[in-house]
PDB file of C-alpha atoms in Angstrom:
ATOM      1  CA  MET A   1     -56.952  18.244  77.927  1.00 53.00           C
ATOM      2  CA  LYS A   2     -59.396  21.034  77.287  1.00 64.00           C
ATOM      3  CA  GLU A   3     -57.748  21.826  73.955  1.00 67.00           C
ATOM      4  CA  ASN A   4     -58.497  18.338  72.676  1.00 71.00           C
ATOM      5  CA  GLU A   5     -62.182  18.728  73.531  1.00 74.00           C
ATOM      6  CA  ASP A   6     -62.417  22.081  71.743  1.00 78.00           C
ATOM      7  CA  LYS A   7     -60.855  20.929  68.451  1.00 84.00           C
ATOM      8  CA  PRO A   8     -63.945  19.120  67.093  1.00 84.00           C
ATOM      9  CA  ILE A   9     -66.077  22.137  67.924  1.00 85.00           C
ATOM     10  CA  GLU A  10     -63.634  24.449  66.150  1.00 88.00           C
ATOM     11  CA  LYS A  11     -63.628  22.187  63.072  1.00 86.00           C
ATOM     12  CA  LEU A  12     -67.423  22.198  63.021  1.00 86.00           C
ATOM     13  CA  ILE A  13     -67.553  25.984  63.318  1.00 87.00           C
ATOM     14  CA  THR A  14     -65.049  26.521  60.487  1.00 87.00           C
ATOM     15  CA  LYS A  15     -66.961  24.069  58.270  1.00 86.00           C
ATOM     16  CA  VAL A  16     -70.269  25.853  58.931  1.00 86.00           C
ATOM     17  CA  MET A  17     -68.685  29.255  58.293  1.00 85.00           C
ATOM     18  CA  GLN A  18     -67.243  28.087  54.957  1.00 84.00           C
ATOM     19  CA  THR A  19     -70.503  26.606  53.711  1.00 84.00           C
ATOM     20  CA  SER A  20     -72.731  29.485  54.757  1.00 82.00           C
ATOM     21  CA  THR A  21     -73.205  32.493  52.540  1.00 79.00           C
ATOM     22  CA  LEU A  22     -73.029  36.079  53.609  1.00 78.00           C
ATOM     23  CA  GLU A  23     -76.509  37.489  54.086  1.00 79.00           C
ATOM     24  CA  THR A  24     -77.130  41.045  52.972  1.00 81.00           C
ATOM     25  CA  PRO A  25     -80.243  43.118  53.558  1.00 81.00           C
ATOM     26  CA  SER A  26     -82.447  44.096  50.659  1.00 82.00           C
ATOM     27  CA  PHE A  27     -81.840  47.309  48.741  1.00 84.00           C
ATOM     28  CA  ASP A  28     -84.674  49.273  50.393  1.00 86.00           C
ATOM     29  CA  PHE A  29     -84.190  47.856  53.886  1.00 87.00           C
ATOM     30  CA  SER A  30     -83.650  51.268  55.513  1.00 85.00           C
ATOM     31  CA  SER A  31     -86.709  52.809  53.894  1.00 86.00           C
ATOM     32  CA  GLN A  32     -88.871  49.856  54.961  1.00 85.00           C
ATOM     33  CA  VAL A  33     -87.670  50.148  58.557  1.00 85.00           C
ATOM     34  CA  MET A  34     -88.306  53.895  58.572  1.00 84.00           C
ATOM     35  CA  SER A  35     -91.803  53.442  57.144  1.00 82.00           C
ATOM     36  CA  HIS A  36     -92.623  50.987  59.932  1.00 79.00           C
ATOM     37  CA  ILE A  37     -91.281  53.432  62.517  1.00 78.00           C
ATOM     38  CA  GLU A  38     -93.331  56.292  61.066  1.00 73.00           C
ATOM     39  CA  ALA A  39     -96.435  54.108  61.018  1.00 68.00           C
ATOM     40  CA  PHE A  40     -95.812  53.178  64.647  1.00 67.00           C
ATOM     41  CA  GLU A  41     -95.409  56.838  65.642  1.00 63.00           C
ATOM     42  CA  ASN A  42     -98.630  57.798  63.853  1.00 61.00           C
ATOM     43  CA  ASN A  43    -100.563  55.162  65.796  1.00 61.00           C
ATOM     44  CA  LYS A  44     -99.607  56.782  69.110  1.00 61.00           C
ATOM     45  CA  VAL A  45    -101.528  60.015  68.506  1.00 62.00           C
ATOM     46  CA  ILE A  46    -103.605  60.858  71.563  1.00 70.00           C
ATOM     47  CA  ILE A  47    -106.501  63.184  70.977  1.00 75.00           C
ATOM     48  CA  TYR A  48    -107.229  65.457  73.909  1.00 77.00           C
ATOM     49  CA  GLN A  49    -110.835  65.336  75.021  1.00 81.00           C
ATOM     50  CA  PRO A  50    -111.860  67.302  78.088  1.00 82.00           C
ATOM     51  CA  LEU A  51    -113.770  65.519  80.821  1.00 84.00           C
ATOM     52  CA  ILE A  52    -116.534  68.104  80.688  1.00 85.00           C
ATOM     53  CA  SER A  53    -117.369  69.345  77.200  1.00 88.00           C
ATOM     54  CA  LYS A  54    -118.129  72.957  76.329  1.00 91.00           C
ATOM     55  CA  LYS A  55    -121.811  72.156  75.875  1.00 94.00           C
ATOM     56  CA  VAL A  56    -122.039  70.753  79.395  1.00 92.00           C
ATOM     57  CA  TRP A  57    -120.248  73.821  80.789  1.00 92.00           C
ATOM     58  CA  ALA A  58    -122.741  76.021  78.939  1.00 96.00           C
ATOM     59  CA  VAL A  59    -125.660  74.074  80.440  1.00 96.00           C
ATOM     60  CA  ILE A  60    -124.156  74.303  83.932  1.00 94.00           C
ATOM     61  CA  PHE A  61    -123.608  78.045  83.519  1.00 96.00           C
ATOM     62  CA  GLY A  62    -127.142  78.491  82.181  1.00 95.00           C
ATOM     63  CA  CYS A  63    -128.618  76.587  85.119  1.00 93.00           C
ATOM     64  CA  PHE A  64    -126.578  78.677  87.532  1.00 93.00           C
ATOM     65  CA  VAL A  65    -127.714  81.934  85.925  1.00 93.00           C
ATOM     66  CA  ALA A  66    -131.335  80.743  85.886  1.00 90.00           C
ATOM     67  CA  PHE A  67    -131.075  79.778  89.550  1.00 87.00           C
ATOM     68  CA  MET A  68    -129.640  83.164  90.478  1.00 84.00           C
ATOM     69  CA  VAL A  69    -132.337  84.979  88.478  1.00 83.00           C
ATOM     70  CA  CYS A  70    -135.044  82.921  90.201  1.00 79.00           C
ATOM     71  CA  ILE A  71    -133.606  83.733  93.602  1.00 75.00           C
ATOM     72  CA  PHE A  72    -133.494  87.473  92.938  1.00 74.00           C
ATOM     73  CA  MET A  73    -136.883  87.567  91.233  1.00 75.00           C
ATOM     74  CA  THR A  74    -138.718  85.561  93.878  1.00 69.00           C
ATOM     75  CA  THR A  75    -137.309  87.323  96.916  1.00 61.00           C
ATOM     76  CA  SER A  76    -139.585  89.938  98.296  1.00 60.00           C
ATOM     77  CA  LYS A  77    -139.725  92.190 101.271  1.00 58.00           C
ATOM     78  CA  ASP A  78    -142.136  89.787 102.857  1.00 57.00           C
ATOM     79  CA  THR A  79    -140.070  87.060 104.501  1.00 56.00           C
ATOM     80  CA  SER A  80    -142.992  84.851 105.391  1.00 56.00           C
ATOM     81  CA  ARG A  81    -142.335  82.616 102.417  1.00 62.00           C
ATOM     82  CA  TRP A  82    -140.540  79.335 102.185  1.00 62.00           C
ATOM     83  CA  THR A  83    -137.246  81.035 103.094  1.00 62.00           C
ATOM     84  CA  ASN A  84    -138.288  81.005 106.725  1.00 66.00           C
ATOM     85  CA  ALA A  85    -138.333  77.232 106.606  1.00 66.00           C
ATOM     86  CA  LEU A  86    -134.642  77.157 105.731  1.00 69.00           C
ATOM     87  CA  ASN A  87    -132.515  76.837 108.811  1.00 71.00           C
ATOM     88  CA  PHE A  88    -128.884  77.810 108.258  1.00 72.00           C
ATOM     89  CA  SER A  89    -128.048  78.037 111.931  1.00 72.00           C
ATOM     90  CA  MET A  90    -126.511  74.571 111.830  1.00 70.00           C
ATOM     91  CA  PHE A  91    -123.741  75.981 109.612  1.00 71.00           C
ATOM     92  CA  PHE A  92    -122.934  78.893 111.887  1.00 73.00           C
ATOM     93  CA  ASN A  93    -123.796  77.657 115.371  1.00 77.00           C
ATOM     94  CA  ASN A  94    -121.978  74.354 115.676  1.00 76.00           C
ATOM     95  CA  ASP A  95    -119.021  73.058 117.642  1.00 79.00           C
ATOM     96  CA  ILE A  96    -116.536  73.342 114.779  1.00 78.00           C
ATOM     97  CA  SER A  97    -117.267  77.011 114.079  1.00 77.00           C
ATOM     98  CA  LYS A  98    -117.093  77.760 117.805  1.00 79.00           C
ATOM     99  CA  LEU A  99    -113.778  75.919 118.007  1.00 79.00           C
ATOM    100  CA  LEU A 100    -112.315  77.752 115.009  1.00 78.00           C
ATOM    101  CA  SER A 101    -113.590  81.176 116.097  1.00 80.00           C
ATOM    102  CA  GLY A 102    -110.731  81.439 118.592  1.00 81.00           C
ATOM    103  CA  VAL A 103    -108.016  80.815 115.983  1.00 84.00           C
ATOM    104  CA  VAL A 104    -106.101  83.963 115.089  1.00 88.00           C
ATOM    105  CA  PHE A 105    -103.413  84.030 112.395  1.00 87.00           C
ATOM    106  CA  SER A 106    -100.488  86.406 112.581  1.00 92.00           C
ATOM    107  CA  LYS A 107     -99.773  88.845 109.755  1.00 91.00           C
ATOM    108  CA  THR A 108     -96.776  86.782 108.662  1.00 94.00           C
ATOM    109  CA  THR A 109     -98.841  83.619 108.382  1.00 93.00           C
ATOM    110  CA  THR A 110    -101.543  85.468 106.477  1.00 92.00           C
ATOM    111  CA  TYR A 111     -98.995  86.904 104.033  1.00 94.00           C
ATOM    112  CA  ILE A 112     -97.369  83.504 103.528  1.00 95.00           C
ATOM    113  CA  LEU A 113    -100.733  81.891 102.806  1.00 95.00           C
ATOM    114  CA  MET A 114    -101.628  84.658 100.357  1.00 95.00           C
ATOM    115  CA  ILE A 115     -98.279  84.396  98.537  1.00 96.00           C
ATOM    116  CA  ALA A 116     -98.518  80.599  98.398  1.00 96.00           C
ATOM    117  CA  THR A 117    -102.024  80.859  96.951  1.00 96.00           C
ATOM    118  CA  VAL A 118    -100.899  83.346  94.298  1.00 96.00           C
ATOM    119  CA  MET A 119     -97.917  81.150  93.414  1.00 96.00           C
ATOM    120  CA  LEU A 120    -100.176  78.127  93.100  1.00 94.00           C
ATOM    121  CA  LEU A 121    -102.602  80.006  90.864  1.00 94.00           C
ATOM    122  CA  VAL A 122     -99.712  81.167  88.657  1.00 93.00           C
ATOM    123  CA  GLN A 123     -98.093  77.733  88.445  1.00 94.00           C
ATOM    124  CA  LEU A 124    -101.231  75.786  87.565  1.00 93.00           C
ATOM    125  CA  PRO A 125    -101.577  77.202  84.021  1.00 91.00           C
ATOM    126  CA  MET A 126     -97.835  76.837  83.487  1.00 91.00           C
ATOM    127  CA  LEU A 127     -97.897  73.183  84.523  1.00 90.00           C
ATOM    128  CA  LYS A 128    -100.969  72.536  82.401  1.00 91.00           C
ATOM    129  CA  SER A 129     -99.290  73.953  79.293  1.00 89.00           C
ATOM    130  CA  TYR A 130     -96.115  71.981  80.063  1.00 89.00           C
ATOM    131  CA  PHE A 131     -97.979  68.685  80.304  1.00 88.00           C
ATOM    132  CA  ASP A 132    -100.097  69.514  77.244  1.00 88.00           C
ATOM    133  CA  LYS A 133     -96.890  69.988  75.246  1.00 86.00           C
ATOM    134  CA  ARG A 134     -95.532  66.673  76.548  1.00 84.00           C
ATOM    135  CA  LEU A 135     -98.786  64.978  75.608  1.00 82.00           C
ATOM    136  CA  LYS A 136     -98.578  66.356  72.070  1.00 81.00           C
ATOM    137  CA  ALA A 137     -95.020  65.009  71.753  1.00 69.00           C
ATOM    138  CA  PHE A 138     -96.335  61.457  71.900  1.00 65.00           C
TER     139      PHE A 138
END
């Protein structure tokens, strides 16, 4: 039963296949495709721009140096200046510092924290260069 239903479809398919011509790509099809791919790859170039430019870092460094120079130049043996008005006792005499003053780390914990810090400081430049290379690949 199913064979009888499929026969008209098969006849139609054979008729369409006989009347259609074989399509071939143009002579320079491959070169055109490659030129489009190269153009697409060139559009993906990402230019690295730091969040804080070198000029801004220079200004920050200059302000820091100027601030330090002002502090050392304006300090005198006489402490009756505006420095007496500054009250830093809130940083040293509060509940948190009193709570943490009783914490004592063992030598093992101290060594582990120091080694972990050194490892982190070594790995950060390595990871940065790795991701910079991956960024340049795009």
